[in-house]
Each structure stands twice: as structure tokens, then as C-alpha cells.
Amino acid sequence: MSPQSKTDTSAAPQDTSSAVGGTVVDGCRSGQRYFRRVVGSDVDHALAFFGSDYDFRAPAVRRTRRESHWDFAGVGDQRMSLRSTRFMVDLRTDSRTDDEFVIAWVRDGTATFTYAGESLDLEVGVPVVLPFADTFQLHDRDIALNMVHLDRDFVRSVVGDDDFVFEALRRPSAEGIRAWQSVVRAHSSTWLDMDSGLSPVAQRDIAESFVNAALQAFPQRSRWRASVTGSGPEHERLRLALEFVHEHAHEAIGTPEIAAAAGLSPRGLQQSLRRHLDQTPGDLLRSVRLDGARAELLRADRDETSVADVARSWGFGHLGRFSATYRARFGDLPSETLRSR
């Protein structure tokens, strides 16, 4: 089943009441899980409604049809919400979100996001993380969009990093898309059913499942991008090398594969890394894998995960050397990190 078919709040009970700009449905169940559905045709009311969550700045709207239908549906709690929207206009605006990580994918229509000088056209069913705590530009036309909002502090508590953020507008790998879609299929219908009687523990488990899927699907906004200063061809090739390593560190890659991804010879890669980052390709790959192993240990269930399994999954074949390298890098043993969960 495709992910876009799941983020549909038709399961929510609907006690309609009159509202400015359309029909609104609000409700709440035990455990503070809420639902909301709003339907209307007034463009100004739509801009006020969506702009309150997404901080629209100087929006420019052009009608694409006589009746500019819009609607919103969502179910959430303090950690997470699943949302579905439709807005049948051509909309251009600046936008910003500061307290939540927003993962979005289109069901229909077109959406283009521009951030840091780069633009991305969303593909149907392919999720991306929107920029966080910074202004970006969006251009939507007759859009039908699904979104998952994840509370910033909850995500950071799961990751174990108070400064964690995702890399914005990066397409996930095929493996990442599968991980995300699997969680959407497994949990969305239960979450959206307000009569399902979810316990607080079950609500948290589902929210944490979405966080972990997002961590698999989307890279972190890492310091490595800022570490490569300059805009010349060599700098861009080095960024390609770093991006390849971060996306494929789980795999059996080495200097030849990294160099090929960057359009460099193995010797050219070695020289470029040494000149700009004072690293060898092996140093870079080891560092990224250690970061990945630590992130996995921080979010793992200590009763279901072993340090040896995590080490092997990140390419460390010798457990003793892994533990020593890990301790030198992070100041504690991998077993201590796992026990802290």
C-alpha cells in the first residue's frame, strides 16, 4: 500500500459545527490525542489557517479554478501528528517551522521547495524533511499533501542529542523510502482511528517508531557540509564524496567507490581530503560509521540489541578494536551507551 493512501483521517469521528471559512471538526480522546478536520472555499481563511502553523510570509495566490477548495485533517498528540491537506490554488510564499520537524510527500499536484539556493520538486509518494528553524520558499499548485509533524524535543530525546536536526530537502535512498513506508503502513491506520483506544505507552511507541524511521530515511544536518568551505569544482566534488559516504556508510564501500561517486581518482580523493579536512578516506569512513553506530546504540532497545550486532552492521568486524576506537572518540564504551537507554 502506498504511503499517501494512509494519511487520511476519514476514520476520525465527525461532529460538525459551523466555522468561519468552512466546516470544522475538533475532538479529543483520553491520552490527549486530538483530531481536527476543516473544509472551506475561502482563500483568505485558508491562508490564515495554514499560515498559523507554517508562518506564511507575504503569500501570493492565483486562482486555478472558479471554486478554490481547501481542506485539512489531522490526528496528533504532544509528540507527533499525521496530517493531510489540499489547497486548490497556485500559492507562492516564504514559510518557516521552528518547533517541529515536518516530513512531507505529495499525493497530487505540484510542490517546489527552495532553500539555501537549491530547489527541489517533490515526487508523488517520496517523502522529504522540510527546512527547520530557517525560512524557505514554497510554490504549490493544486496540492494534495501528506505530512508527519514530529516534536523537536521528542526527536532529540530519542536521538540523545540536544542539537539534532535533519538535513533539509534531501531525497531518501531506496532503503530509506522502504523504511519510512513500512512504518506508515504499519501504524497510520491505528493512529488515525480515534476509537482505537491507544494507551499512552502505545502512543509513545508509535511516535518513536516514526522517529526511528525518519532517522533511517533522512540524513542529519551534519557539520561536514560546513566543514568544506569554498565554491570551486574541487569543493563540490569533495561534498559529493562526503555525501556518498554518509548515505552508504552501511555498505561495503572504500576509497575506489567514494572516489568514483565524487568524479575523482583515488589519489585525487586522498589529496583533496588531506588538503581540506586533514583526513584520509579511511579516517572519514571510520568516523561516519562510528557516528552511525552511536546513533543506533542511543535509540536501540538494550534487551533486543547487542553491541556486536551494531558493530557488525556498521562494518566493524573486530569487537575489541571497535570498543577501543569508540571509547577514544566518545569517552564511553559502546556497552555503556546501550545501557543508558
Tab-separated table of C-alpha atoms in Angstrom:
chain	number	residue	atom	x	y	z
A	1	MET	CA	0.000	0.000	0.000
A	2	SER	CA	1.345	3.429	-0.895
A	3	PRO	CA	2.062	5.852	1.971
A	4	GLN	CA	-0.105	8.586	0.565
A	5	SER	CA	-3.207	6.437	0.943
A	6	LYS	CA	-2.623	6.067	4.667
A	7	THR	CA	-2.552	9.624	5.906
A	8	ASP	CA	-6.313	10.037	5.592
A	9	THR	CA	-8.296	10.945	8.660
A	10	SER	CA	-11.612	9.570	7.469
A	11	ALA	CA	-11.506	7.227	10.477
A	12	ALA	CA	-11.919	10.175	12.844
A	13	PRO	CA	-15.451	10.797	14.176
A	14	GLN	CA	-17.050	13.916	12.759
A	15	ASP	CA	-19.288	16.131	14.898
A	16	THR	CA	-19.541	19.102	12.580
A	17	SER	CA	-20.169	22.655	13.666
A	18	SER	CA	-20.267	25.969	11.893
A	19	ALA	CA	-16.958	27.813	11.487
A	20	VAL	CA	-15.747	30.884	9.681
A	21	GLY	CA	-14.469	29.847	6.261
A	22	GLY	CA	-15.962	26.364	6.235
A	23	THR	CA	-16.758	23.383	8.412
A	24	VAL	CA	-14.536	22.466	11.355
A	25	VAL	CA	-14.447	19.294	13.389
A	26	ASP	CA	-12.465	19.165	16.633
A	27	GLY	CA	-12.243	16.473	19.243
A	28	CYS	CA	-10.080	14.761	21.821
A	29	ARG	CA	-9.896	11.371	23.484
A	30	SER	CA	-8.137	10.080	26.591
A	31	GLY	CA	-4.373	10.355	26.416
A	32	GLN	CA	-4.692	13.802	24.808
A	33	ARG	CA	-4.796	12.521	21.224
A	34	TYR	CA	-6.743	15.100	19.245
A	35	PHE	CA	-8.251	15.283	15.779
A	36	ARG	CA	-9.195	18.193	13.588
A	37	ARG	CA	-10.833	18.471	10.180
A	38	VAL	CA	-11.533	21.742	8.361
A	39	VAL	CA	-13.101	22.213	4.932
A	40	GLY	CA	-13.682	25.509	3.141
A	41	SER	CA	-13.549	27.538	-0.074
A	42	ASP	CA	-12.440	30.997	1.083
A	43	VAL	CA	-8.789	31.581	0.125
A	44	ASP	CA	-8.153	34.217	2.801
A	45	HIS	CA	-9.395	31.882	5.506
A	46	ALA	CA	-7.193	29.106	4.127
A	47	LEU	CA	-4.135	31.343	4.237
A	48	ALA	CA	-4.908	32.351	7.818
A	49	PHE	CA	-5.424	28.721	8.827
A	50	PHE	CA	-2.320	27.240	7.187
A	51	GLY	CA	-0.216	30.312	7.871
A	52	SER	CA	-0.685	29.930	11.615
A	53	ASP	CA	1.242	26.635	11.560
A	54	TYR	CA	3.658	27.304	8.726
A	55	ASP	CA	4.323	31.018	9.205
A	56	PHE	CA	3.380	32.134	5.687
A	57	ARG	CA	5.080	35.429	4.844
A	58	ALA	CA	3.670	37.642	2.064
A	59	PRO	CA	1.831	34.786	0.312
A	60	ALA	CA	0.881	35.311	-3.338
A	61	VAL	CA	-2.145	33.331	-4.542
A	62	ARG	CA	-3.515	32.829	-8.043
A	63	ARG	CA	-6.785	31.002	-8.562
A	64	THR	CA	-6.659	27.935	-10.793
A	65	ARG	CA	-10.412	27.319	-10.864
A	66	ARG	CA	-13.666	29.043	-10.023
A	67	GLU	CA	-14.010	27.374	-6.609
A	68	SER	CA	-10.774	27.307	-4.593
A	69	HIS	CA	-11.455	24.298	-2.406
A	70	TRP	CA	-9.222	23.609	0.600
A	71	ASP	CA	-9.277	21.121	3.439
A	72	PHE	CA	-7.222	19.878	6.347
A	73	ALA	CA	-7.376	16.755	8.513
A	74	GLY	CA	-5.056	15.708	11.323
A	75	VAL	CA	-4.662	13.478	14.364
A	76	GLY	CA	-1.921	14.101	16.896
A	77	ASP	CA	-0.645	14.381	20.424
A	78	GLN	CA	2.202	16.304	22.052
A	79	ARG	CA	4.834	14.184	20.235
A	80	MET	CA	3.506	13.658	16.733
A	81	SER	CA	0.701	14.445	14.320
A	82	LEU	CA	-0.322	12.933	10.983
A	83	ARG	CA	-1.859	15.492	8.640
A	84	SER	CA	-3.462	15.628	5.211
A	85	THR	CA	-4.109	18.873	3.318
A	86	ARG	CA	-5.465	20.013	-0.021
A	87	PHE	CA	-5.349	23.562	-1.389
A	88	MET	CA	-6.602	24.087	-4.936
A	89	VAL	CA	-4.755	27.289	-5.882
A	90	ASP	CA	-1.347	28.377	-7.136
A	91	LEU	CA	0.490	29.512	-3.972
A	92	ARG	CA	3.906	31.117	-3.577
A	93	THR	CA	5.148	32.120	-0.135
A	94	ASP	CA	8.001	32.109	2.316
A	95	SER	CA	7.468	29.692	5.190
A	96	ARG	CA	9.135	28.503	8.366
A	97	THR	CA	8.688	25.969	11.200
A	98	ASP	CA	10.655	26.160	14.445
A	99	ASP	CA	9.334	23.637	16.956
A	100	GLU	CA	8.655	20.563	14.832
A	101	PHE	CA	10.371	18.517	12.154
A	102	VAL	CA	7.993	18.227	9.196
A	103	ILE	CA	8.164	15.317	6.762
A	104	ALA	CA	6.023	15.808	3.651
A	105	TRP	CA	5.079	13.965	0.474
A	106	VAL	CA	2.610	14.823	-2.266
A	107	ARG	CA	-0.404	12.788	-3.315
A	108	ASP	CA	-1.325	15.048	-6.217
A	109	GLY	CA	-0.469	18.424	-7.707
A	110	THR	CA	2.977	20.006	-7.718
A	111	ALA	CA	5.200	21.392	-4.967
A	112	THR	CA	8.606	23.023	-5.215
A	113	PHE	CA	10.672	23.983	-2.180
A	114	THR	CA	13.658	26.320	-2.420
A	115	TYR	CA	16.231	26.608	0.338
A	116	ALA	CA	19.873	27.698	0.539
A	117	GLY	CA	19.949	28.364	-3.183
A	118	GLU	CA	18.687	24.904	-4.167
A	119	SER	CA	15.228	23.876	-5.365
A	120	LEU	CA	13.529	20.504	-5.072
A	121	ASP	CA	10.383	19.335	-6.852
A	122	LEU	CA	8.520	16.855	-4.674
A	123	GLU	CA	7.716	13.497	-6.238
A	124	VAL	CA	4.465	11.679	-5.550
A	125	GLY	CA	4.935	9.349	-2.597
A	126	VAL	CA	8.591	10.341	-1.935
A	127	PRO	CA	8.996	11.992	1.497
A	128	VAL	CA	11.371	14.830	2.313
A	129	VAL	CA	12.140	16.738	5.512
A	130	LEU	CA	11.343	20.430	5.251
A	131	PRO	CA	13.912	23.002	6.406
A	132	PHE	CA	13.902	23.525	10.156
A	133	ALA	CA	14.211	26.835	12.032
A	134	ASP	CA	15.008	28.722	8.857
A	135	THR	CA	12.962	30.421	6.148
A	136	PHE	CA	12.377	28.637	2.848
A	137	GLN	CA	10.260	29.310	-0.221
A	138	LEU	CA	7.445	27.101	-1.456
A	139	HIS	CA	5.449	27.054	-4.664
A	140	ASP	CA	2.397	24.766	-4.604
A	141	ARG	CA	-0.178	24.278	-7.326
A	142	ASP	CA	-3.422	22.366	-6.694
A	143	ILE	CA	-1.609	20.469	-3.982
A	144	ALA	CA	-2.672	17.402	-2.053
A	145	LEU	CA	-0.069	16.820	0.616
A	146	ASN	CA	0.555	14.420	3.482
A	147	MET	CA	2.727	15.407	6.425
A	148	VAL	CA	4.102	13.974	9.636
A	149	HIS	CA	4.992	16.531	12.307
A	150	LEU	CA	7.477	15.329	14.932
A	151	ASP	CA	8.072	17.402	18.052
A	152	ARG	CA	11.627	18.730	18.062
A	153	ASP	CA	12.344	17.943	21.720
A	154	PHE	CA	10.889	14.435	21.459
A	155	VAL	CA	13.067	13.622	18.448
A	156	ARG	CA	16.136	14.958	20.203
A	157	SER	CA	15.362	12.882	23.302
A	158	VAL	CA	15.151	9.731	21.165
A	159	VAL	CA	18.392	10.569	19.380
A	160	GLY	CA	20.164	11.637	22.572
A	161	ASP	CA	21.433	14.876	21.033
A	162	ASP	CA	20.058	18.259	22.140
A	163	ASP	CA	21.209	19.901	18.897
A	164	PHE	CA	19.995	17.273	16.446
A	165	VAL	CA	18.468	18.396	13.148
A	166	PHE	CA	17.853	16.623	9.857
A	167	GLU	CA	19.450	17.562	6.566
A	168	ALA	CA	16.732	19.514	4.753
A	169	LEU	CA	15.229	18.591	1.376
A	170	ARG	CA	17.391	15.530	0.775
A	171	ARG	CA	15.789	12.663	-1.120
A	172	PRO	CA	15.996	9.435	0.878
A	173	SER	CA	17.672	6.362	-0.546
A	174	ALA	CA	15.553	3.460	-1.788
A	175	GLU	CA	16.254	1.719	1.515
A	176	GLY	CA	15.203	4.845	3.408
A	177	ILE	CA	11.943	5.113	1.478
A	178	ARG	CA	11.161	1.476	2.260
A	179	ALA	CA	11.832	2.033	5.975
A	180	TRP	CA	9.571	5.093	6.036
A	181	GLN	CA	6.763	3.467	4.060
A	182	SER	CA	6.884	0.391	6.270
A	183	VAL	CA	6.206	2.453	9.397
A	184	VAL	CA	3.495	4.491	7.658
A	185	ARG	CA	1.745	1.282	6.598
A	186	ALA	CA	2.153	-0.360	9.996
A	187	HIS	CA	0.905	2.441	12.235
A	188	SER	CA	-1.043	5.161	10.408
A	189	SER	CA	-4.458	3.498	10.386
A	190	THR	CA	-4.219	2.750	14.124
A	191	TRP	CA	-3.064	6.280	14.928
A	192	LEU	CA	-5.798	7.880	12.845
A	193	ASP	CA	-8.592	5.777	14.333
A	194	MET	CA	-9.791	7.833	17.280
A	195	ASP	CA	-11.786	4.867	18.573
A	196	SER	CA	-8.755	2.560	18.713
A	197	GLY	CA	-8.221	3.209	22.437
A	198	LEU	CA	-4.454	3.635	22.265
A	199	SER	CA	-2.769	3.599	25.650
A	200	PRO	CA	-0.188	6.308	26.476
A	201	VAL	CA	2.544	3.672	26.125
A	202	ALA	CA	1.266	2.613	22.697
A	203	GLN	CA	1.055	6.256	21.579
A	204	ARG	CA	4.655	6.835	22.566
A	205	ASP	CA	5.809	3.612	20.876
A	206	ILE	CA	4.164	4.621	17.603
A	207	ALA	CA	5.659	8.114	17.753
A	208	GLU	CA	9.087	6.649	18.454
A	209	SER	CA	8.666	4.254	15.516
A	210	PHE	CA	8.120	7.247	13.231
A	211	VAL	CA	11.196	8.977	14.654
A	212	ASN	CA	13.368	5.911	14.102
A	213	ALA	CA	12.054	5.507	10.560
A	214	ALA	CA	12.863	9.149	9.872
A	215	LEU	CA	16.385	8.629	11.205
A	216	GLN	CA	16.824	5.739	8.787
A	217	ALA	CA	15.314	7.603	5.865
A	218	PHE	CA	16.856	11.054	6.205
A	219	PRO	CA	20.394	12.203	6.976
A	220	GLN	CA	21.214	14.511	9.836
A	221	ARG	CA	22.235	18.070	9.051
A	222	SER	CA	25.870	17.379	9.781
A	223	ARG	CA	28.798	19.662	10.384
A	224	TRP	CA	30.625	18.051	7.473
A	225	ARG	CA	28.828	20.280	4.939
A	226	ALA	CA	30.001	23.445	6.661
A	227	SER	CA	33.489	21.964	7.020
A	228	VAL	CA	34.061	22.238	3.265
A	229	THR	CA	34.373	25.948	2.599
A	230	GLY	CA	34.613	27.347	-0.894
A	231	SER	CA	32.601	27.043	-4.085
A	232	GLY	CA	35.059	25.775	-6.677
A	233	PRO	CA	34.870	22.467	-8.593
A	234	GLU	CA	37.157	20.706	-6.108
A	235	HIS	CA	34.978	21.765	-3.171
A	236	GLU	CA	31.855	20.491	-4.906
A	237	ARG	CA	33.485	17.133	-5.689
A	238	LEU	CA	34.560	16.817	-2.079
A	239	ARG	CA	30.999	17.494	-0.919
A	240	LEU	CA	29.824	14.741	-3.272
A	241	ALA	CA	32.339	12.396	-1.676
A	242	LEU	CA	31.145	13.274	1.819
A	243	GLU	CA	27.512	12.892	0.809
A	244	PHE	CA	28.207	9.462	-0.680
A	245	VAL	CA	29.932	8.287	2.482
A	246	HIS	CA	27.105	9.479	4.725
A	247	GLU	CA	24.472	7.785	2.566
A	248	HIS	CA	26.332	4.492	2.034
A	249	ALA	CA	28.400	4.013	5.194
A	250	HIS	CA	26.411	0.845	6.000
A	251	GLU	CA	27.619	-0.724	2.770
A	252	ALA	CA	30.908	-2.329	1.770
A	253	ILE	CA	32.472	0.812	0.302
A	254	GLY	CA	36.046	2.042	0.239
A	255	THR	CA	38.294	4.554	-1.474
A	256	PRO	CA	37.521	3.436	-5.076
A	257	GLU	CA	33.740	3.740	-4.603
A	258	ILE	CA	33.984	7.089	-2.798
A	259	ALA	CA	36.320	8.498	-5.455
A	260	ALA	CA	34.062	7.342	-8.300
A	261	ALA	CA	31.000	8.939	-6.679
A	262	ALA	CA	32.880	12.243	-6.498
A	263	GLY	CA	34.303	12.082	-10.016
A	264	LEU	CA	37.856	11.851	-8.667
A	265	SER	CA	40.669	9.377	-8.944
A	266	PRO	CA	41.549	7.544	-5.710
A	267	ARG	CA	44.721	9.623	-5.440
A	268	GLY	CA	42.774	12.828	-6.166
A	269	LEU	CA	40.313	11.952	-3.395
A	270	GLN	CA	43.140	11.322	-0.932
A	271	GLN	CA	44.787	14.622	-1.788
A	272	SER	CA	41.547	16.595	-1.599
A	273	LEU	CA	40.569	15.126	1.773
A	274	ARG	CA	44.032	15.742	3.177
A	275	ARG	CA	44.151	19.296	1.882
A	276	HIS	CA	40.705	20.397	3.116
A	277	LEU	CA	39.858	18.131	6.072
A	278	ASP	CA	43.216	16.644	7.087
A	279	GLN	CA	41.734	13.140	6.744
A	280	THR	CA	42.281	10.021	4.712
A	281	PRO	CA	39.335	8.233	3.075
A	282	GLY	CA	39.651	5.571	5.767
A	283	ASP	CA	39.528	8.193	8.535
A	284	LEU	CA	36.382	9.686	7.010
A	285	LEU	CA	34.588	6.370	6.598
A	286	ARG	CA	35.503	5.222	10.103
A	287	SER	CA	34.267	8.489	11.633
A	288	VAL	CA	30.920	8.338	9.835
A	289	ARG	CA	30.442	4.701	10.802
A	290	LEU	CA	31.226	5.443	14.443
A	291	ASP	CA	28.641	8.247	14.424
A	292	GLY	CA	26.116	5.871	12.883
A	293	ALA	CA	26.831	3.144	15.422
A	294	ARG	CA	26.468	5.590	18.313
A	295	ALA	CA	23.155	6.902	16.987
A	296	GLU	CA	21.867	3.345	16.677
A	297	LEU	CA	23.014	2.404	20.183
A	298	LEU	CA	21.359	5.510	21.624
A	299	ARG	CA	17.968	4.606	20.191
A	300	ALA	CA	18.193	0.800	20.478
A	301	ASP	CA	16.322	-1.416	22.917
A	302	ARG	CA	19.037	-2.802	25.173
A	303	ASP	CA	17.068	-6.027	25.682
A	304	GLU	CA	16.854	-6.686	21.951
A	305	THR	CA	20.175	-5.299	20.679
A	306	SER	CA	23.786	-6.322	21.196
A	307	VAL	CA	26.876	-4.183	20.733
A	308	ALA	CA	28.324	-6.890	18.473
A	309	ASP	CA	25.310	-6.717	16.134
A	310	VAL	CA	25.529	-2.946	15.897
A	311	ALA	CA	29.292	-3.062	15.316
A	312	ARG	CA	28.941	-5.601	12.521
A	313	SER	CA	26.114	-3.681	10.869
A	314	TRP	CA	28.402	-0.645	10.622
A	315	GLY	CA	31.344	-2.555	9.183
A	316	PHE	CA	33.401	-3.169	12.334
A	317	GLY	CA	34.495	-6.797	12.283
A	318	HIS	CA	36.645	-6.835	15.421
A	319	LEU	CA	34.614	-6.046	18.554
A	320	GLY	CA	37.611	-5.207	20.749
A	321	ARG	CA	39.048	-2.692	18.298
A	322	PHE	CA	35.584	-1.212	17.770
A	323	SER	CA	35.124	-0.697	21.509
A	324	ALA	CA	38.546	0.910	21.894
A	325	THR	CA	38.032	3.238	18.923
A	326	TYR	CA	34.532	4.087	20.115
A	327	ARG	CA	35.762	4.960	23.608
A	328	ALA	CA	38.564	7.119	22.229
A	329	ARG	CA	36.030	9.022	20.131
A	330	PHE	CA	33.104	9.390	22.551
A	331	GLY	CA	34.561	8.897	26.041
A	332	ASP	CA	32.486	5.839	26.967
A	333	LEU	CA	32.208	2.231	25.865
A	334	PRO	CA	29.506	1.186	23.396
A	335	SER	CA	28.050	-1.098	26.071
A	336	GLU	CA	27.670	1.925	28.378
A	337	THR	CA	25.875	3.861	25.649
A	338	LEU	CA	23.470	0.968	25.112
A	339	ARG	CA	22.799	0.604	28.856
A	340	SER	CA	21.890	4.276	29.060
A	341	ARG	CA	18.705	3.601	27.042
